Short mmCIF file of C-alpha atoms and ligand atoms in Angstrom, two decimals:
data_model
loop_
_atom_site.label_atom_id
_atom_site.label_comp_id
_atom_site.label_asym_id
_atom_site.label_seq_id
_atom_site.Cartn_x
_atom_site.Cartn_y
_atom_site.Cartn_z
CA MET A 10 9.86 -0.64 -20.53
CA THR A 11 10.46 -4.23 -21.31
CA LEU A 12 7.68 -6.75 -21.14
CA PRO A 13 7.48 -8.80 -17.89
CA THR A 14 9.05 -12.36 -17.46
CA THR A 15 7.80 -14.98 -15.06
CA GLY A 16 11.12 -16.69 -14.12
CA GLY A 17 9.83 -20.24 -14.94
CA PHE A 18 6.66 -19.88 -12.76
CA ASP A 19 3.09 -20.30 -14.43
CA LYS A 20 1.18 -17.10 -13.82
CA THR A 21 -2.32 -17.38 -12.20
CA PRO A 22 -4.72 -17.77 -15.09
CA GLY A 23 -6.20 -14.58 -16.30
CA TRP A 24 -3.31 -12.62 -14.60
CA LEU A 25 -3.06 -9.06 -15.86
CA ASP A 26 0.66 -7.69 -16.28
CA TRP A 27 1.57 -4.19 -15.34
CA HIS A 28 1.02 -1.60 -18.11
CA PRO A 29 3.96 -1.53 -20.46
CA SER A 30 3.95 2.10 -21.37
CA PRO A 31 2.26 4.42 -18.79
CA SER A 32 1.58 7.98 -19.90
CA THR A 33 3.48 11.02 -18.34
CA PRO A 34 1.12 12.49 -15.69
CA ARG A 35 -0.45 15.82 -16.50
CA PHE A 36 -0.40 16.48 -12.76
CA ARG A 37 3.06 17.41 -11.64
CA LEU A 38 3.82 16.00 -8.35
CA PRO A 39 5.34 18.14 -5.58
CA GLU A 40 8.97 18.01 -5.19
CA GLY A 41 10.08 14.92 -3.02
CA ALA A 42 6.75 12.97 -3.58
CA VAL A 43 6.68 9.36 -2.24
CA ASP A 44 4.91 6.41 -3.83
CA ALA A 45 3.92 5.00 -0.52
CA HIS A 46 2.39 1.81 -1.57
CA CYS A 47 3.94 -0.44 -4.24
CA HIS A 48 5.40 -3.95 -4.45
CA VAL A 49 8.13 -5.88 -6.23
CA PHE A 50 7.52 -9.55 -7.57
CA GLY A 51 10.60 -11.51 -7.81
CA PRO A 52 11.98 -11.73 -10.55
CA GLY A 53 11.02 -15.38 -9.90
CA ALA A 54 14.16 -16.69 -11.20
CA GLU A 55 16.14 -14.77 -8.61
CA PHE A 56 13.60 -14.55 -5.77
CA PRO A 57 11.25 -17.47 -6.04
CA TYR A 58 7.59 -17.02 -5.08
CA ALA A 59 6.64 -18.69 -1.74
CA PRO A 60 5.20 -22.14 -1.78
CA GLU A 61 2.29 -20.98 0.28
CA ARG A 62 1.23 -18.15 -2.03
CA LYS A 63 -2.36 -17.81 -3.22
CA TYR A 64 -1.42 -16.25 -6.65
CA THR A 65 1.45 -16.37 -8.91
CA PRO A 66 2.18 -13.09 -10.67
CA CYS A 67 4.34 -11.79 -13.56
CA ASP A 68 7.68 -10.56 -12.52
CA ALA A 69 7.83 -6.96 -11.46
CA GLY A 70 11.38 -6.16 -10.27
CA LYS A 71 13.21 -3.23 -8.85
CA ALA A 72 14.50 -2.01 -12.23
CA GLN A 73 10.92 -1.66 -13.55
CA LEU A 74 9.69 -0.13 -10.33
CA PHE A 75 12.56 2.51 -10.27
CA ALA A 76 11.98 3.14 -13.97
CA LEU A 77 8.14 3.87 -13.17
CA ARG A 78 9.05 6.12 -10.25
CA ASP A 79 11.27 8.27 -12.51
CA ARG A 80 8.69 8.36 -15.29
CA LEU A 81 5.89 9.43 -12.84
CA GLY A 82 8.03 11.92 -11.16
CA PHE A 83 8.24 10.34 -7.57
CA SER A 84 11.33 10.71 -5.46
CA ARG A 85 10.97 7.78 -3.14
CA ASN A 86 9.11 4.43 -2.80
CA VAL A 87 7.65 2.39 -0.01
CA ILE A 88 7.78 -1.18 -1.00
CA VAL A 89 5.14 -3.34 0.83
CA GLN A 90 5.91 -7.03 1.08
CA ALA A 91 3.30 -9.01 -1.05
CA THR A 92 1.77 -12.24 0.07
CA CYS A 93 3.19 -14.08 -3.04
CA HIS A 94 6.60 -13.89 -1.37
CA GLY A 95 5.07 -15.02 2.09
CA ASP A 96 7.65 -13.98 4.83
CA ASP A 97 10.69 -14.27 2.43
CA ASN A 98 11.42 -10.58 2.38
CA ARG A 99 14.61 -10.93 0.06
CA ALA A 100 13.11 -9.36 -3.07
CA MET A 101 11.76 -6.30 -1.14
CA LEU A 102 15.01 -5.88 0.80
CA ASP A 103 17.19 -6.23 -2.22
CA ALA A 104 15.18 -3.32 -3.88
CA CYS A 105 15.47 -1.21 -0.77
CA ARG A 106 19.27 -1.80 -0.62
CA ALA A 107 19.57 -0.94 -4.38
CA SER A 108 17.60 2.26 -4.11
CA GLY A 109 20.47 4.38 -2.46
CA GLY A 110 18.22 5.35 0.51
CA ARG A 111 15.18 6.22 -1.82
CA ALA A 112 13.12 3.21 -0.73
CA ARG A 113 11.79 1.99 2.48
CA GLY A 114 10.02 -1.28 3.16
CA VAL A 115 7.17 -2.91 4.99
CA ALA A 116 7.92 -6.62 5.78
CA THR A 117 6.13 -9.72 6.61
CA VAL A 118 7.64 -11.35 9.65
CA ARG A 119 6.62 -14.29 11.86
CA ARG A 120 6.96 -14.94 15.60
CA GLY A 121 10.25 -16.71 15.29
CA ILE A 122 12.17 -13.86 13.93
CA THR A 123 15.24 -13.05 16.01
CA ASP A 124 16.20 -9.53 17.20
CA ALA A 125 19.35 -9.67 15.02
CA GLN A 126 17.14 -10.43 11.87
CA LEU A 127 14.82 -7.40 12.82
CA HIS A 128 17.92 -5.16 12.91
CA GLU A 129 18.99 -6.47 9.69
CA LEU A 130 15.67 -5.44 8.24
CA HIS A 131 15.82 -2.13 9.79
CA GLU A 132 19.37 -1.46 8.29
CA ALA A 133 18.11 -2.39 4.84
CA GLY A 134 15.23 0.14 5.12
CA VAL A 135 12.23 -1.67 6.70
CA ARG A 136 9.94 0.67 8.92
CA GLY A 137 6.87 -1.36 9.36
CA VAL A 138 5.16 -4.95 9.23
CA ARG A 139 2.09 -5.83 7.50
CA PHE A 140 -0.67 -7.85 8.98
CA ASN A 141 -3.02 -9.21 6.25
CA PHE A 142 -6.61 -10.20 7.08
CA VAL A 143 -7.85 -10.68 3.55
CA LYS A 144 -8.96 -14.35 3.43
CA ARG A 145 -8.31 -14.78 -0.30
CA LEU A 146 -4.67 -13.78 0.25
CA VAL A 147 -3.42 -15.60 3.44
CA ASP A 148 -4.22 -18.17 5.89
CA SER A 149 -4.90 -16.41 9.37
CA THR A 150 -2.24 -15.82 11.91
CA PRO A 151 -3.18 -16.14 15.60
CA ARG A 152 -3.95 -12.68 17.20
CA ASP A 153 -1.48 -13.13 20.08
CA GLU A 154 1.24 -13.81 17.67
CA LEU A 155 0.60 -10.60 15.76
CA MET A 156 0.35 -8.63 19.05
CA GLU A 157 3.71 -10.02 20.07
CA ILE A 158 5.08 -8.93 16.75
CA ALA A 159 3.61 -5.49 17.03
CA GLN A 160 5.24 -5.09 20.61
CA ARG A 161 8.58 -5.87 19.23
CA VAL A 162 8.53 -3.66 16.25
CA LYS A 163 7.17 -0.81 18.36
CA ALA A 164 10.54 -0.88 20.02
CA LEU A 165 12.26 -0.19 16.76
CA GLY A 166 10.01 2.82 15.92
CA TRP A 167 8.17 0.82 13.33
CA HIS A 168 4.31 0.84 12.49
CA VAL A 169 1.82 -1.82 11.47
CA VAL A 170 0.10 -1.81 8.11
CA LEU A 171 -3.32 -3.57 8.18
CA TYR A 172 -5.08 -4.98 5.03
CA PHE A 173 -8.70 -5.97 5.63
CA GLU A 174 -12.12 -5.61 3.92
CA ALA A 175 -14.73 -3.34 5.22
CA PRO A 176 -17.29 -5.99 6.50
CA ASP A 177 -14.58 -7.42 8.74
CA LEU A 178 -13.96 -4.04 10.56
CA PRO A 179 -16.35 -4.69 13.40
CA GLU A 180 -14.92 -7.92 14.33
CA LEU A 181 -11.34 -6.77 14.06
CA TRP A 182 -11.91 -3.40 15.83
CA ASP A 183 -10.87 -4.26 19.40
CA PHE A 184 -7.74 -5.93 18.10
CA PHE A 185 -6.81 -2.97 16.02
CA ALA A 186 -7.61 -0.65 18.78
CA ALA A 187 -5.14 -2.51 21.11
CA LEU A 188 -2.17 -2.32 18.84
CA PRO A 189 0.59 -0.50 20.55
CA THR A 190 2.15 1.52 17.74
CA THR A 191 1.16 3.55 14.72
CA VAL A 192 -1.18 1.79 12.44
CA VAL A 193 -1.76 2.31 8.75
CA VAL A 194 -4.77 0.81 6.92
CA ASP A 195 -4.47 -0.12 3.29
CA HIS A 196 -6.98 1.21 0.85
CA MET A 197 -9.30 2.94 3.09
CA GLY A 198 -10.28 -0.37 4.62
CA ARG A 199 -11.61 -1.52 1.21
CA PRO A 200 -15.06 0.13 1.34
CA ASP A 201 -17.79 -1.01 -0.90
CA VAL A 202 -18.16 2.15 -3.07
CA THR A 203 -21.56 1.23 -4.35
CA ARG A 204 -22.85 2.15 -0.80
CA PRO A 205 -23.25 5.85 0.16
CA VAL A 206 -20.18 7.72 1.29
CA ASP A 207 -22.41 8.97 4.17
CA GLY A 208 -23.80 5.52 4.95
CA PRO A 209 -23.10 3.32 8.04
CA GLU A 210 -20.35 1.19 6.56
CA PHE A 211 -17.98 4.06 5.65
CA ALA A 212 -19.07 6.05 8.79
CA LEU A 213 -17.71 3.22 10.92
CA PHE A 214 -14.18 3.40 9.15
CA LEU A 215 -14.36 7.33 9.61
CA ARG A 216 -15.25 6.76 13.33
CA PHE A 217 -12.47 4.20 13.62
CA LEU A 218 -9.90 7.00 12.39
CA ARG A 219 -11.58 9.72 14.56
CA GLU A 220 -11.50 7.63 17.70
CA HIS A 221 -7.89 6.48 17.27
CA PRO A 222 -5.41 9.22 16.46
CA PHE A 223 -2.65 6.57 15.97
CA VAL A 224 -4.37 5.20 12.91
CA TRP A 225 -3.58 6.42 9.36
CA SER A 226 -5.11 5.46 6.02
CA LYS A 227 -3.84 5.07 2.55
CA VAL A 228 -6.24 6.64 0.06
CA THR A 229 -5.11 4.12 -2.57
CA CYS A 230 -6.54 1.77 -5.24
CA PRO A 231 -9.45 3.52 -6.91
CA GLU A 232 -8.66 0.90 -9.64
CA ARG A 233 -9.27 -1.88 -7.41
CA LEU A 234 -12.28 -0.46 -5.46
CA SER A 235 -14.27 1.17 -8.43
CA MET A 236 -17.24 -0.64 -9.61
CA ALA A 237 -18.41 2.01 -12.16
CA GLY A 238 -15.14 3.24 -13.48
CA PRO A 239 -14.41 4.45 -16.08
CA PRO A 240 -10.92 2.95 -16.08
CA ALA A 241 -7.65 4.95 -16.15
CA LEU A 242 -6.96 4.05 -19.62
CA ASN A 243 -6.85 5.69 -23.14
CA GLY A 244 -6.38 9.23 -21.82
CA GLU A 245 -9.54 9.12 -19.54
CA THR A 246 -9.44 12.41 -17.63
CA ALA A 247 -11.85 11.52 -14.85
CA PRO A 248 -11.44 7.78 -13.98
CA TYR A 249 -12.95 5.94 -10.88
CA ARG A 250 -15.70 8.59 -10.23
CA ASP A 251 -17.28 6.41 -7.66
CA VAL A 252 -14.10 6.16 -5.50
CA ILE A 253 -13.28 9.94 -5.45
CA PRO A 254 -15.80 10.89 -2.71
CA PHE A 255 -14.53 8.39 -0.40
CA ALA A 256 -10.86 9.18 -0.72
CA ARG A 257 -11.54 12.86 -0.67
CA ARG A 258 -13.52 12.54 2.55
CA VAL A 259 -10.67 10.88 4.20
CA VAL A 260 -7.92 13.36 3.02
CA GLU A 261 -10.03 16.41 4.00
CA GLU A 262 -10.87 15.03 7.59
CA PHE A 263 -7.39 13.58 8.45
CA PRO A 264 -4.87 15.54 6.30
CA ASP A 265 -1.94 14.60 8.50
CA ARG A 266 -2.69 10.88 8.53
CA VAL A 267 -3.19 9.98 4.93
CA LEU A 268 -0.68 8.40 2.27
CA TRP A 269 -1.03 7.79 -1.38
CA GLY A 270 0.62 5.14 -3.56
CA THR A 271 0.30 3.60 -7.01
CA ASP A 272 0.00 -0.10 -5.78
CA TRP A 273 2.03 -0.95 -8.82
CA PRO A 274 2.18 -3.79 -10.18
CA HIS A 275 -1.57 -3.82 -9.21
CA PRO A 276 -1.76 -7.67 -8.26
CA ASN A 277 -5.02 -9.54 -8.79
CA LEU A 278 -6.84 -7.04 -10.81
CA LYS A 279 -9.50 -8.84 -12.80
CA ASP A 280 -11.02 -6.20 -15.09
CA HIS A 281 -8.20 -3.94 -16.49
CA MET A 282 -4.71 -2.86 -15.83
CA PRO A 283 -4.60 0.88 -15.27
CA ASP A 284 -2.22 3.46 -16.99
CA ASP A 285 -0.15 4.60 -14.02
CA GLY A 286 0.22 8.07 -15.44
CA LEU A 287 -3.51 8.43 -15.47
CA LEU A 288 -3.76 7.14 -12.02
CA VAL A 289 -1.39 9.88 -10.65
CA ASP A 290 -3.86 12.37 -12.22
CA VAL A 291 -6.35 11.16 -9.92
CA ILE A 292 -4.43 12.87 -6.92
CA PRO A 293 -5.69 16.53 -7.36
CA ARG A 294 -9.34 15.04 -7.48
CA ILE A 295 -8.89 13.53 -3.96
CA ALA A 296 -6.71 16.25 -2.60
CA PRO A 297 -7.90 19.51 -4.13
CA THR A 298 -5.49 21.94 -2.59
CA ALA A 299 -1.70 22.24 -2.89
CA ASP A 300 -1.37 22.13 1.06
CA LEU A 301 -3.35 18.94 1.12
CA ARG A 302 -1.17 17.51 -1.73
CA GLN A 303 1.96 18.39 0.07
CA ARG A 304 0.96 16.46 3.24
CA LEU A 305 -0.43 13.56 1.28
CA LEU A 306 2.56 13.02 -0.94
CA VAL A 307 5.54 14.51 0.93
CA ASP A 308 5.13 15.54 4.60
CA ASN A 309 3.20 12.51 5.78
CA PRO A 310 5.19 9.76 4.26
CA MET A 311 8.50 11.48 5.08
CA ARG A 312 7.38 11.73 8.68
CA LEU A 313 6.61 8.01 8.90
CA TYR A 314 9.37 6.61 6.78
CA TRP A 315 12.26 9.06 6.59
CA PRO A 316 11.71 11.00 9.92
CA GLU A 317 15.46 11.83 10.02
CA THR A 318 15.04 13.96 6.98
CA ALA A 319 11.28 15.11 7.29
CA ALA A 320 10.85 18.84 7.18
CA ARG A 321 7.65 18.99 9.26
O1 NQM B 25 -1.51 -4.67 -3.47
C1 NQM B 25 -2.49 -4.74 -2.90
O2 NQM B 25 -2.51 -3.96 -1.83
C2 NQM B 25 -3.49 -5.74 -2.95
C3 NQM B 25 -3.45 -7.04 -3.06
C4 NQM B 25 -2.35 -8.10 -2.87
C5 NQM B 25 -1.51 -8.02 -1.82
O3 NQM B 25 -1.67 -7.04 -1.02
C6 NQM B 25 -0.61 -9.02 -1.32
O4 NQM B 25 -0.43 -10.01 -2.14
O5 NQM B 25 0.08 -8.87 -0.33
C7 NQM B 25 -4.79 -7.57 -3.40
O6 NQM B 25 -5.66 -7.04 -3.13
O7 NQM B 25 -4.72 -8.62 -4.12
#
């Protein structure tokens, strides 16, 4: 892999670039596995970062993403619009179009988007919109605007991806419960993994899933959630021990409503940049049987993003 560029933008101080030479995973992914949460950034010279962004990343373009897909052994990607591009979805759309049908997208849209523009996104491969409630990443959008968008994208068969942090779930609960279409929560609702997996905070998240069969969860981002590590670096075979029980609990209780993704290029990490090959090796620790892994990595993402070709 080549080293990242910045396209003339100054990266946020302390920015960690993606790992330049991830190892080949020891865990062999099932045939047709989908990396269901990743991003593209720029390149900034071609797709400038949004003026309202809260961070400026290094470039992480489609060529690097597809090289990583092949190196790790994935067949497909779901590319989630990141806030550094605001509602300018061009970099994500360009990657979807260039993938030859092997990438789908999740976009950021605003109330003013026309039906023709929504259809254009659909044609390019978009199958969802993302609503972000993480305060360090976005300014808030009125709930009535989000609800209106959710109604419109439901008509296209799309879902809504939610990004929020665990302490905010009680306040957001009623709004989320009223969403009219399938909902996918990023990173298990970002639990505090220093608290017990059986404690009240995570119990609330599990209850949210239990009471709302239209809600799915990504069991992603141990590198972001972990407080005790050890990091997925230097051949570590059991990284992020503190996150494993949380992800495994969700996979085992909701095997048909979970997704996994790399989160490449891992924006806004402060501590370390993981080796993506070692991150893939976390999968059998959170999904201990071949059947659970088949659902997590193939059947579930195919049903959501490629329903026309899904086997079950
Ligand atoms: O990749 C992620 O899921 C996490 C992000 C960035 C992000 O989502 C965005 O900019 O849209 C984060 O926690 O900083």
